[in-house]
mmCIF file of C-alpha atoms in Angstrom:
data_model
loop_
_atom_site.group_PDB
_atom_site.id
_atom_site.type_symbol
_atom_site.label_atom_id
_atom_site.label_comp_id
_atom_site.label_asym_id
_atom_site.label_seq_id
_atom_site.Cartn_x
_atom_site.Cartn_y
_atom_site.Cartn_z
ATOM 1 C CA UNK A 21 -40.696 11.072 16.959
ATOM 2 C CA UNK A 22 -39.640 10.168 13.437
ATOM 3 C CA UNK A 23 -42.864 11.568 11.961
ATOM 4 C CA UNK A 24 -42.444 14.721 14.011
ATOM 5 C CA UNK A 25 -38.883 15.245 12.749
ATOM 6 C CA UNK A 26 -39.941 14.530 9.162
ATOM 7 C CA UNK A 27 -42.814 17.019 9.439
ATOM 8 C CA UNK A 28 -40.421 19.641 10.802
ATOM 9 C CA UNK A 29 -38.057 19.128 7.853
ATOM 10 C CA UNK A 30 -40.950 19.430 5.442
ATOM 11 C CA UNK A 31 -42.209 22.634 7.039
ATOM 12 C CA UNK A 32 -38.741 24.146 6.654
ATOM 13 C CA UNK A 33 -38.144 22.585 3.227
ATOM 14 C CA UNK A 34 -37.026 25.850 1.605
ATOM 15 C CA UNK A 35 -34.239 26.458 4.096
ATOM 16 C CA UNK A 36 -33.340 22.750 4.106
ATOM 17 C CA UNK A 37 -33.136 22.429 0.317
ATOM 18 C CA UNK A 38 -29.727 24.016 -0.065
ATOM 19 C CA UNK A 39 -28.295 22.050 2.895
ATOM 20 C CA UNK A 40 -29.660 18.864 1.302
ATOM 21 C CA UNK A 41 -28.044 19.786 -2.036
ATOM 22 C CA UNK A 42 -24.682 20.446 -0.344
ATOM 23 C CA UNK A 43 -24.849 17.131 1.512
ATOM 24 C CA UNK A 44 -25.689 15.316 -1.732
ATOM 25 C CA UNK A 45 -22.714 16.758 -3.613
ATOM 26 C CA UNK A 46 -20.302 16.390 -0.703
ATOM 27 C CA UNK A 47 -21.402 12.790 -0.098
ATOM 28 C CA UNK A 48 -20.490 11.803 -3.649
ATOM 29 C CA UNK A 49 -17.192 13.707 -3.620
ATOM 30 C CA UNK A 50 -16.235 12.387 -0.188
ATOM 31 C CA UNK A 51 -17.011 8.797 -1.217
ATOM 32 C CA UNK A 52 -14.931 9.194 -4.397
ATOM 33 C CA UNK A 53 -11.965 10.569 -2.409
ATOM 34 C CA UNK A 54 -12.214 7.758 0.147
ATOM 35 C CA UNK A 55 -12.428 5.247 -2.700
ATOM 36 C CA UNK A 56 -9.145 6.595 -4.105
ATOM 37 C CA UNK A 57 -7.546 6.245 -0.673
ATOM 38 C CA UNK A 58 -8.840 2.682 -0.398
ATOM 39 C CA UNK A 59 -7.342 1.821 -3.800
ATOM 40 C CA UNK A 60 -3.840 2.702 -2.589
ATOM 41 C CA UNK A 61 -3.926 2.033 1.142
ATOM 42 C CA UNK A 62 -5.515 -1.420 0.808
ATOM 43 C CA UNK A 63 -2.708 -2.425 -1.553
ATOM 44 C CA UNK A 64 -0.023 -0.897 0.680
ATOM 45 C CA UNK A 65 -1.231 -2.888 3.678
ATOM 46 C CA UNK A 66 -0.871 -6.222 1.925
ATOM 47 C CA UNK A 67 2.408 -8.007 2.768
ATOM 48 C CA UNK A 68 5.318 -7.638 0.368
ATOM 49 C CA UNK A 69 5.887 -11.385 0.311
ATOM 50 C CA UNK A 70 9.355 -10.915 1.799
ATOM 51 C CA UNK A 71 10.815 -9.176 4.846
ATOM 52 C CA UNK A 72 13.156 -6.177 4.583
ATOM 53 C CA UNK A 73 13.261 -5.316 8.273
ATOM 54 C CA UNK A 74 16.878 -5.211 9.393
ATOM 55 C CA UNK A 75 18.272 -5.670 5.856
ATOM 56 C CA UNK A 76 20.979 -3.421 4.432
ATOM 57 C CA UNK A 77 22.167 -3.078 0.859
ATOM 58 C CA UNK A 78 25.973 -2.830 0.759
ATOM 59 C CA UNK A 79 26.701 -0.225 -1.878
ATOM 60 C CA UNK A 80 29.982 -0.750 -3.722
ATOM 61 C CA UNK A 81 31.097 1.556 -6.509
ATOM 62 C CA UNK A 82 33.465 1.047 -9.424
ATOM 63 C CA UNK A 83 36.667 3.057 -9.368
ATOM 64 C CA UNK A 84 37.104 4.143 -12.988
ATOM 65 C CA UNK A 85 40.672 5.294 -12.360
ATOM 66 C CA UNK A 86 41.760 1.720 -11.581
ATOM 67 C CA UNK A 87 42.167 -0.899 -14.275
ATOM 68 C CA UNK A 88 40.920 -4.439 -13.676
ATOM 69 C CA UNK A 89 43.588 -7.137 -13.586
ATOM 70 C CA UNK A 90 43.801 -10.913 -13.427
ATOM 71 C CA UNK A 91 43.222 -10.891 -9.656
ATOM 72 C CA UNK A 92 39.743 -9.362 -9.990
ATOM 73 C CA UNK A 93 37.893 -12.602 -9.219
ATOM 74 C CA UNK A 94 39.967 -13.093 -6.090
ATOM 75 C CA UNK A 95 39.297 -9.502 -5.015
ATOM 76 C CA UNK A 96 35.544 -9.946 -5.530
ATOM 77 C CA UNK A 97 35.479 -13.070 -3.395
ATOM 78 C CA UNK A 98 37.664 -11.408 -0.773
ATOM 79 C CA UNK A 99 35.277 -8.437 -0.569
ATOM 80 C CA UNK A 100 32.307 -10.768 -0.124
ATOM 81 C CA UNK A 101 34.079 -12.781 2.590
ATOM 82 C CA UNK A 102 35.152 -9.620 4.441
ATOM 83 C CA UNK A 103 31.539 -8.447 4.574
ATOM 84 C CA UNK A 104 30.366 -11.909 5.593
ATOM 85 C CA UNK A 105 32.872 -12.073 8.458
ATOM 86 C CA UNK A 106 32.073 -8.608 9.819
ATOM 87 C CA UNK A 107 30.953 -9.154 13.453
ATOM 88 C CA UNK A 108 27.681 -7.178 13.174
ATOM 89 C CA UNK A 109 26.532 -9.031 10.034
ATOM 90 C CA UNK A 110 24.141 -11.884 10.799
ATOM 91 C CA UNK A 111 23.439 -13.239 7.271
ATOM 92 C CA UNK A 112 24.494 -12.305 3.758
ATOM 93 C CA UNK A 113 23.367 -12.970 0.187
ATOM 94 C CA UNK A 114 23.784 -11.550 -3.303
ATOM 95 C CA UNK A 115 21.400 -11.269 -6.235
ATOM 96 C CA UNK A 116 20.887 -9.485 -9.536
ATOM 97 C CA UNK A 117 18.052 -8.882 -11.954
ATOM 98 C CA UNK A 118 14.763 -7.453 -10.764
ATOM 99 C CA UNK A 119 15.459 -5.100 -7.867
ATOM 100 C CA UNK A 120 12.730 -4.160 -5.351
ATOM 101 C CA UNK A 121 12.133 -0.474 -4.533
ATOM 102 C CA UNK A 122 13.738 0.679 -7.763
ATOM 103 C CA UNK A 123 13.116 0.986 -11.489
ATOM 104 C CA UNK A 124 15.673 -1.731 -12.280
ATOM 105 C CA UNK A 125 13.446 -4.474 -13.688
ATOM 106 C CA UNK A 126 14.298 -7.682 -15.549
ATOM 107 C CA UNK A 127 11.720 -9.967 -17.131
ATOM 108 C CA UNK A 128 11.557 -12.977 -19.438
ATOM 109 C CA UNK A 129 8.948 -15.454 -20.661
ATOM 110 C CA UNK A 130 8.422 -19.112 -19.763
ATOM 111 C CA UNK A 131 6.423 -21.897 -21.358
ATOM 112 C CA UNK A 132 5.496 -25.267 -19.826
ATOM 113 C CA UNK A 133 6.627 -28.393 -21.655
ATOM 114 C CA UNK A 134 3.107 -29.723 -21.357
ATOM 115 C CA UNK A 135 1.670 -26.869 -23.446
ATOM 116 C CA UNK A 136 3.865 -24.779 -25.737
ATOM 117 C CA UNK A 137 0.979 -22.695 -27.107
ATOM 118 C CA UNK A 138 1.388 -19.802 -24.696
ATOM 119 C CA UNK A 139 4.162 -17.930 -22.914
ATOM 120 C CA UNK A 140 3.896 -16.242 -19.524
ATOM 121 C CA UNK A 141 5.992 -13.110 -18.966
ATOM 122 C CA UNK A 142 7.437 -12.686 -15.507
ATOM 123 C CA UNK A 143 10.028 -10.696 -13.618
ATOM 124 C CA UNK A 144 13.197 -12.591 -12.787
ATOM 125 C CA UNK A 145 15.800 -12.544 -10.022
ATOM 126 C CA UNK A 146 19.020 -14.519 -10.017
ATOM 127 C CA UNK A 147 19.907 -15.158 -6.382
ATOM 128 C CA UNK A 148 22.430 -16.924 -4.207
ATOM 129 C CA UNK A 149 21.087 -19.826 -2.094
ATOM 130 C CA UNK A 150 21.155 -17.660 1.047
ATOM 131 C CA UNK A 151 18.731 -15.145 -0.454
ATOM 132 C CA UNK A 152 15.595 -16.925 0.754
ATOM 133 C CA UNK A 153 16.834 -17.098 4.333
ATOM 134 C CA UNK A 154 17.972 -13.464 4.384
ATOM 135 C CA UNK A 155 14.679 -12.144 2.951
ATOM 136 C CA UNK A 156 12.606 -14.627 4.978
ATOM 137 C CA UNK A 157 10.975 -16.133 1.888
ATOM 138 C CA UNK A 158 9.540 -19.511 2.864
ATOM 139 C CA UNK A 159 8.018 -22.033 0.435
ATOM 140 C CA UNK A 160 4.288 -22.701 0.360
ATOM 141 C CA UNK A 161 4.860 -25.883 -1.631
ATOM 142 C CA UNK A 162 8.095 -27.806 -2.082
ATOM 143 C CA UNK A 163 11.443 -26.959 -0.517
ATOM 144 C CA UNK A 164 14.642 -25.099 -1.389
ATOM 145 C CA UNK A 165 17.798 -27.194 -1.202
ATOM 146 C CA UNK A 166 20.737 -24.798 -0.805
ATOM 147 C CA UNK A 167 23.285 -27.453 -1.720
ATOM 148 C CA UNK A 168 21.686 -28.044 -5.120
ATOM 149 C CA UNK A 169 20.856 -24.374 -5.815
ATOM 150 C CA UNK A 170 23.298 -24.040 -8.666
ATOM 151 C CA UNK A 171 23.211 -23.496 -12.398
ATOM 152 C CA UNK A 172 25.350 -26.595 -12.637
ATOM 153 C CA UNK A 173 22.163 -28.538 -11.913
ATOM 154 C CA UNK A 174 20.091 -29.592 -14.911
ATOM 155 C CA UNK A 175 17.232 -28.984 -15.215
ATOM 156 C CA UNK A 176 18.010 -25.657 -13.548
ATOM 157 C CA UNK A 177 16.125 -25.384 -10.236
ATOM 158 C CA UNK A 178 13.742 -22.417 -10.016
ATOM 159 C CA UNK A 179 11.330 -20.999 -7.455
ATOM 160 C CA UNK A 180 8.067 -19.409 -8.601
ATOM 161 C CA UNK A 181 5.558 -17.194 -6.870
ATOM 162 C CA UNK A 182 2.064 -18.615 -6.564
ATOM 163 C CA UNK A 183 0.587 -16.334 -9.243
ATOM 164 C CA UNK A 184 3.266 -17.317 -11.759
ATOM 165 C CA UNK A 185 2.872 -21.036 -10.978
ATOM 166 C CA UNK A 186 -0.891 -20.726 -11.441
ATOM 167 C CA UNK A 187 -0.390 -18.971 -14.785
ATOM 168 C CA UNK A 188 2.167 -21.434 -16.152
ATOM 169 C CA UNK A 189 0.825 -24.728 -14.804
ATOM 170 C CA UNK A 190 -2.790 -23.944 -13.934
ATOM 171 C CA UNK A 191 -2.458 -24.975 -10.278
ATOM 172 C CA UNK A 192 0.336 -23.767 -7.999
ATOM 173 C CA UNK A 193 -0.133 -26.695 -5.611
ATOM 174 C CA UNK A 194 0.770 -29.110 -8.428
ATOM 175 C CA UNK A 195 3.672 -27.100 -9.872
ATOM 176 C CA UNK A 196 6.534 -28.616 -7.838
ATOM 177 C CA UNK A 197 8.517 -31.027 -10.001
ATOM 178 C CA UNK A 198 7.131 -29.732 -13.294
ATOM 179 C CA UNK A 199 9.373 -28.265 -15.980
ATOM 180 C CA UNK A 200 9.280 -25.256 -18.302
ATOM 181 C CA UNK A 201 11.573 -23.542 -20.775
ATOM 182 C CA UNK A 202 12.375 -20.102 -22.167
ATOM 183 C CA UNK A 203 11.120 -19.891 -25.778
ATOM 184 C CA UNK A 204 13.258 -16.827 -26.511
ATOM 185 C CA UNK A 205 16.432 -18.796 -25.816
ATOM 186 C CA UNK A 206 15.063 -21.644 -27.897
ATOM 187 C CA UNK A 207 14.820 -19.298 -30.891
ATOM 188 C CA UNK A 208 18.593 -18.777 -30.557
ATOM 189 C CA UNK A 209 19.128 -22.544 -30.535
ATOM 190 C CA UNK A 210 19.972 -22.476 -26.818
ATOM 191 C CA UNK A 211 18.423 -25.350 -24.888
ATOM 192 C CA UNK A 212 16.872 -24.312 -21.586
ATOM 193 C CA UNK A 213 15.115 -26.510 -19.102
ATOM 194 C CA UNK A 214 13.892 -25.374 -15.687
ATOM 195 C CA UNK A 215 12.405 -27.450 -12.901
ATOM 196 C CA UNK A 216 10.184 -25.960 -10.186
ATOM 197 C CA UNK A 217 11.507 -26.933 -6.760
ATOM 198 C CA UNK A 218 9.296 -24.642 -4.663
ATOM 199 C CA UNK A 219 6.395 -22.178 -4.814
ATOM 200 C CA UNK A 220 6.420 -19.089 -2.573
ATOM 201 C CA UNK A 221 3.850 -16.428 -1.707
ATOM 202 C CA UNK A 222 3.015 -13.663 -4.179
ATOM 203 C CA UNK A 223 5.313 -10.646 -4.025
ATOM 204 C CA UNK A 224 5.230 -6.909 -4.689
ATOM 205 C CA UNK A 225 8.121 -4.807 -6.045
ATOM 206 C CA UNK A 226 7.267 -1.965 -3.647
ATOM 207 C CA UNK A 227 4.591 -0.955 -1.146
ATOM 208 C CA UNK A 228 2.044 0.780 -3.388
ATOM 209 C CA UNK A 229 1.777 -1.849 -6.111
ATOM 210 C CA UNK A 230 -0.070 -4.984 -7.116
ATOM 211 C CA UNK A 231 1.366 -8.460 -6.730
ATOM 212 C CA UNK A 232 3.492 -9.381 -9.728
ATOM 213 C CA UNK A 233 4.721 -12.674 -11.132
ATOM 214 C CA UNK A 234 8.283 -13.513 -10.077
ATOM 215 C CA UNK A 235 10.725 -16.357 -10.735
ATOM 216 C CA UNK A 236 13.979 -17.052 -8.870
ATOM 217 C CA UNK A 237 16.974 -18.705 -10.505
ATOM 218 C CA UNK A 238 20.500 -19.547 -9.281
ATOM 219 C CA UNK A 239 23.036 -16.738 -9.546
ATOM 220 C CA UNK A 240 26.567 -17.641 -10.601
ATOM 221 C CA UNK A 241 29.387 -16.808 -8.160
ATOM 222 C CA UNK A 242 31.294 -15.164 -10.998
ATOM 223 C CA UNK A 243 28.435 -12.638 -11.334
ATOM 224 C CA UNK A 244 29.231 -11.215 -7.899
ATOM 225 C CA UNK A 245 30.635 -7.891 -9.260
ATOM 226 C CA UNK A 246 27.313 -7.242 -11.026
ATOM 227 C CA UNK A 247 25.133 -8.284 -8.095
ATOM 228 C CA UNK A 248 23.591 -6.541 -5.107
ATOM 229 C CA UNK A 249 25.012 -7.615 -1.759
ATOM 230 C CA UNK A 250 22.461 -7.600 1.072
ATOM 231 C CA UNK A 251 23.095 -8.352 4.741
ATOM 232 C CA UNK A 252 20.757 -8.864 7.690
ATOM 233 C CA UNK A 253 21.532 -7.337 11.062
ATOM 234 C CA UNK A 254 20.171 -8.333 14.460
ATOM 235 C CA UNK A 255 17.822 -5.810 16.153
ATOM 236 C CA UNK A 256 20.299 -4.797 18.848
ATOM 237 C CA UNK A 257 22.878 -3.728 16.212
ATOM 238 C CA UNK A 258 20.653 -1.865 13.743
ATOM 239 C CA UNK A 259 20.653 1.597 15.295
ATOM 240 C CA UNK A 260 24.280 2.388 14.434
ATOM 241 C CA UNK A 261 25.117 -0.364 11.939
ATOM 242 C CA UNK A 262 25.441 1.844 8.837
ATOM 243 C CA UNK A 263 27.845 4.278 10.528
ATOM 244 C CA UNK A 264 29.955 1.575 12.179
ATOM 245 C CA UNK A 265 30.138 -0.540 9.046
ATOM 246 C CA UNK A 266 31.335 2.354 6.904
ATOM 247 C CA UNK A 267 33.907 3.457 9.494
ATOM 248 C CA UNK A 268 35.280 -0.053 10.005
ATOM 249 C CA UNK A 269 35.123 -1.394 6.434
ATOM 250 C CA UNK A 270 35.862 1.593 4.203
ATOM 251 C CA UNK A 271 39.574 0.827 4.012
ATOM 252 C CA UNK A 272 39.433 -3.026 4.001
ATOM 253 C CA UNK A 273 36.872 -3.089 1.157
ATOM 254 C CA UNK A 274 38.881 -0.802 -1.086
ATOM 255 C CA UNK A 275 40.233 -3.675 -3.153
ATOM 256 C CA UNK A 276 40.723 -4.000 -6.882
ATOM 257 C CA UNK A 277 38.361 -1.735 -8.813
ATOM 258 C CA UNK A 278 35.743 -1.343 -6.061
ATOM 259 C CA UNK A 279 35.316 0.910 -3.059
ATOM 260 C CA UNK A 280 32.643 1.131 -0.348
ATOM 261 C CA UNK A 281 29.977 3.836 -0.661
ATOM 262 C CA UNK A 282 27.896 2.842 2.362
ATOM 263 C CA UNK A 283 25.207 0.560 3.794
ATOM 264 C CA UNK A 284 21.625 1.580 3.007
ATOM 265 C CA UNK A 285 18.718 0.132 5.038
ATOM 266 C CA UNK A 286 16.129 -1.367 2.696
ATOM 267 C CA UNK A 287 13.313 0.029 4.839
ATOM 268 C CA UNK A 288 14.611 3.546 4.110
ATOM 269 C CA UNK A 289 14.916 2.701 0.428
ATOM 270 C CA UNK A 290 11.298 1.524 0.425
ATOM 271 C CA UNK A 291 10.067 4.785 1.974
ATOM 272 C CA UNK A 292 12.205 6.875 -0.384
ATOM 273 C CA UNK A 293 10.913 5.024 -3.440
ATOM 274 C CA UNK A 294 7.296 5.482 -2.364
ATOM 275 C CA UNK A 295 7.953 9.212 -2.005
ATOM 276 C CA UNK A 296 9.766 9.521 -5.325
ATOM 277 C CA UNK A 297 7.039 7.532 -7.040
ATOM 278 C CA UNK A 298 4.562 10.293 -6.150
ATOM 279 C CA UNK A 299 1.964 8.063 -4.492
ATOM 280 C CA UNK A 300 2.503 9.453 -0.991
ATOM 281 C CA UNK A 301 2.071 13.073 -2.147
ATOM 282 C CA UNK A 302 -0.993 12.084 -4.157
ATOM 283 C CA UNK A 303 -2.524 10.430 -1.092
ATOM 284 C CA UNK A 304 -1.686 13.400 1.141
ATOM 285 C CA UNK A 305 -3.516 15.679 -1.292
ATOM 286 C CA UNK A 306 -6.542 13.375 -1.202
ATOM 287 C CA UNK A 307 -6.524 13.392 2.602
ATOM 288 C CA UNK A 308 -6.546 17.209 2.488
ATOM 289 C CA UNK A 309 -9.597 17.141 0.218
ATOM 290 C CA UNK A 310 -11.386 14.789 2.636
ATOM 291 C CA UNK A 311 -10.635 17.135 5.539
ATOM 292 C CA UNK A 312 -11.846 20.103 3.464
ATOM 293 C CA UNK A 313 -15.151 18.423 2.626
ATOM 294 C CA UNK A 314 -15.788 17.576 6.269
ATOM 295 C CA UNK A 315 -14.860 21.059 7.466
ATOM 296 C CA UNK A 316 -17.158 22.638 4.862
ATOM 297 C CA UNK A 317 -20.105 20.498 6.002
ATOM 298 C CA UNK A 318 -19.325 21.324 9.629
ATOM 299 C CA UNK A 319 -19.440 25.075 9.022
ATOM 300 C CA UNK A 320 -22.622 24.928 6.946
ATOM 301 C CA UNK A 321 -24.536 22.763 9.424
ATOM 302 C CA UNK A 322 -23.197 24.686 12.424
ATOM 303 C CA UNK A 323 -24.306 28.042 11.073
ATOM 304 C CA UNK A 324 -27.661 26.783 9.810
ATOM 305 C CA UNK A 325 -28.713 25.097 13.039
ATOM 306 C CA UNK A 326 -27.581 27.988 15.197
ATOM 307 C CA UNK A 327 -29.797 30.336 13.193
ATOM 308 C CA UNK A 328 -32.600 27.768 13.229
ATOM 309 C CA UNK A 329 -32.395 27.289 16.990
ATOM 310 C CA UNK A 330 -32.487 31.052 17.551
ATOM 311 C CA UNK A 331 -35.633 31.345 15.431
ATOM 312 C CA UNK A 332 -37.316 28.433 17.170
ATOM 313 C CA UNK A 333 -36.766 29.572 20.755
ATOM 314 C CA UNK A 334 -40.486 30.048 21.260
ATOM 315 C CA UNK A 335 -41.322 26.612 19.810
ATOM 316 C CA UNK A 336 -38.700 24.934 21.980
ATOM 317 C CA UNK A 337 -39.934 26.815 25.052
ATOM 318 C CA UNK A 338 -43.519 25.677 24.415
ATOM 319 C CA UNK A 339 -42.405 22.053 23.980
ATOM 320 C CA UNK A 340 -40.474 22.135 27.226
ATOM 321 C CA UNK A 341 -43.364 23.854 29.025
ATOM 322 C CA UNK A 342 -45.688 21.088 27.834
ATOM 323 C CA UNK A 343 -43.448 18.399 29.276
ATOM 324 C CA UNK A 344 -40.805 17.693 26.649
ATOM 325 C CA UNK A 345 -37.513 16.857 28.340
ATOM 326 C CA UNK A 346 -34.256 18.587 27.565
ATOM 327 C CA UNK A 347 -32.931 15.269 26.244
ATOM 328 C CA UNK A 348 -35.847 15.052 23.802
ATOM 329 C CA UNK A 349 -35.069 18.554 22.524
ATOM 330 C CA UNK A 350 -31.509 17.555 21.767
ATOM 331 C CA UNK A 351 -32.556 14.293 20.149
ATOM 332 C CA UNK A 352 -35.028 16.113 17.904
ATOM 333 C CA UNK A 353 -32.425 18.568 16.648
ATOM 334 C CA UNK A 354 -29.916 15.768 16.117
ATOM 335 C CA UNK A 355 -32.588 13.728 14.362
ATOM 336 C CA UNK A 356 -33.349 16.569 11.960
ATOM 337 C CA UNK A 357 -29.713 16.795 10.897
ATOM 338 C CA UNK A 358 -29.213 13.036 10.554
ATOM 339 C CA UNK A 359 -32.497 12.544 8.686
ATOM 340 C CA UNK A 360 -31.532 15.327 6.314
ATOM 341 C CA UNK A 361 -28.239 13.490 5.716
ATOM 342 C CA UNK A 362 -30.082 10.206 5.121
ATOM 343 C CA UNK A 363 -32.318 11.892 2.535
ATOM 344 C CA UNK A 364 -29.191 13.167 0.766
ATOM 345 C CA UNK A 365 -27.402 9.818 0.923
ATOM 346 C CA UNK A 366 -30.127 7.990 -1.020
ATOM 347 C CA UNK A 367 -29.591 9.862 -4.322
ATOM 348 C CA UNK A 368 -25.844 9.980 -3.562
ATOM 349 C CA UNK A 369 -25.881 6.181 -3.435
ATOM 350 C CA UNK A 370 -27.517 6.039 -6.861
ATOM 351 C CA UNK A 371 -24.924 8.439 -8.296
ATOM 352 C CA UNK A 372 -22.044 6.456 -6.762
ATOM 353 C CA UNK A 373 -23.350 3.169 -8.167
ATOM 354 C CA UNK A 374 -23.594 4.714 -11.635
ATOM 355 C CA UNK A 375 -19.999 5.935 -11.329
ATOM 356 C CA UNK A 376 -18.901 2.404 -10.424
ATOM 357 C CA UNK A 377 -20.850 0.877 -13.311
ATOM 358 C CA UNK A 378 -19.294 3.409 -15.692
ATOM 359 C CA UNK A 379 -15.824 2.273 -14.455
ATOM 360 C CA UNK A 380 -14.752 5.822 -13.584
ATOM 361 C CA UNK A 381 -13.240 4.876 -10.227
ATOM 362 C CA UNK A 382 -9.465 4.528 -9.692
ATOM 363 C CA UNK A 383 -8.687 0.792 -9.754
ATOM 364 C CA UNK A 384 -4.959 0.854 -10.458
ATOM 365 C CA UNK A 385 -3.946 -1.246 -7.416
ATOM 366 C CA UNK A 386 -7.178 -2.685 -5.990
ATOM 367 C CA UNK A 387 -10.091 -4.030 -8.017
ATOM 368 C CA UNK A 388 -13.557 -2.681 -7.348
ATOM 369 C CA UNK A 389 -15.646 -5.069 -5.265
ATOM 370 C CA UNK A 390 -18.834 -5.069 -3.230
ATOM 371 C CA UNK A 391 -16.800 -4.985 -0.018
ATOM 372 C CA UNK A 392 -14.755 -2.027 -1.231
ATOM 373 C CA UNK A 393 -17.897 -0.066 -2.157
ATOM 374 C CA UNK A 394 -19.617 -0.833 1.156
ATOM 375 C CA UNK A 395 -16.530 0.152 3.160
ATOM 376 C CA UNK A 396 -15.904 3.430 1.306
ATOM 377 C CA UNK A 397 -19.517 4.589 1.024
ATOM 378 C CA UNK A 398 -20.263 3.500 4.610
ATOM 379 C CA UNK A 399 -17.189 5.375 5.857
ATOM 380 C CA UNK A 400 -18.263 8.512 3.986
ATOM 381 C CA UNK A 401 -21.738 8.299 5.522
ATOM 382 C CA UNK A 402 -20.316 7.705 9.013
ATOM 383 C CA UNK A 403 -17.877 10.633 8.759
ATOM 384 C CA UNK A 404 -20.637 12.982 7.601
ATOM 385 C CA UNK A 405 -22.903 11.779 10.404
ATOM 386 C CA UNK A 406 -20.191 12.464 12.997
ATOM 387 C CA UNK A 407 -19.535 15.916 11.537
ATOM 388 C CA UNK A 408 -23.249 16.752 11.588
ATOM 389 C CA UNK A 409 -23.606 15.598 15.202
ATOM 390 C CA UNK A 410 -20.566 17.693 16.190
ATOM 391 C CA UNK A 411 -21.933 20.716 14.303
ATOM 392 C CA UNK A 412 -25.447 20.491 15.795
ATOM 393 C CA UNK A 413 -24.306 19.809 19.350
ATOM 394 C CA UNK A 414 -23.499 23.459 20.309
ATOM 395 C CA UNK A 415 -26.925 24.741 19.225
ATOM 396 C CA UNK A 416 -28.681 21.702 20.691
ATOM 397 C CA UNK A 417 -26.838 22.209 23.984
ATOM 398 C CA UNK A 418 -27.911 25.826 23.999
ATOM 399 C CA UNK A 419 -31.528 24.826 23.318
ATOM 400 C CA UNK A 420 -31.439 22.375 26.238
ATOM 401 C CA UNK A 421 -30.464 25.132 28.632
ATOM 402 C CA UNK A 422 -33.364 27.437 27.708
ATOM 403 C CA UNK A 423 -35.710 28.433 30.527
ATOM 404 C CA UNK A 424 -39.270 27.829 29.215
ATOM 405 C CA UNK A 425 -40.843 30.591 31.322
ATOM 406 C CA UNK A 426 -38.213 33.141 30.386
ATOM 407 C CA UNK A 427 -38.398 32.183 26.725
ATOM 408 C CA UNK A 428 -42.178 32.523 26.562
ATOM 409 C CA UNK A 429 -42.028 35.833 28.461
ATOM 410 C CA UNK A 430 -39.485 37.222 25.981
ATOM 411 C CA UNK A 431 -41.604 36.139 23.026
#
């Protein structure tokens, strides 16, 4: 049957040439669009390295019409305790520095005492000891002792992500207990000494991003006014937590120079940042292009095979009169379309490989790999095959229902 289908394509090579050319071009363009989608979606589906489900950022604002006084520290602690004691709040923490789902970034450099010839830059967060429990950040190596999580400890305890520990010490599994320092502070004659107490999983600042190096340090209680306050809420209280919290706590939290603006769910902040970053709109546009390519192929193949089936009524009638089954008629027409696609995919594969070798693909979030190429090119081929089958089916169904005697009589 294969030879018969190939011979039929060759006999109609002039009419098939333009369909082959369209399939070749569309195959390359469709693969490139799917490769762009893979670059972003594969990164977005990797875990953040922390959990924001059920977390709310308590937004306090500074009242510029009120002057700070000597009771400010007491007011800050009172605000924190009021939030902590609110019945719907399960856990609470505060932090400052690098802020996920925002453009507020803080970074510094660290050098191991064992080798002072290089410095590794990393983003930094100063956190309260409850931070790791609230964000569900668990150590891979080592442990986090909340009682000794204080800048009063020396060396200062720090927690590193695996990528940072690998960069600074060469092996994250051996990093616990090792020390490093900040060379920039050393230039100012300030002695710094940090000791790694735990290593955690790699983390991302937002959904559509690569993993980035991160270090955690103790946050001072006196830095509370400059810190973000985050609370976790149990599932049964999340639906109306923001509204209830604002209604109940707006007046009690209006102390000193601060007032309550609201409670923002971090999951909503994540979605809003992805939208504002432009990645979601960019991906939606790419999805539209993919749909357009598939629809264009569908129309071209549908129209071509309908005309072809109408012209070949006599041939199909003769085949059926000589014993060819209706199923064989359909399989032959389907085979012609799929073989034509296969003949177009071969040069398309060569073009795609040259594009990869020329490093023209979008690799901002996910590196090019053999698996990525196989998945994207295979998906493009599968989608085109499904579209071709769907486009040929109406004409093939019509050919199956031909009456051989009537067809030959008409001819």
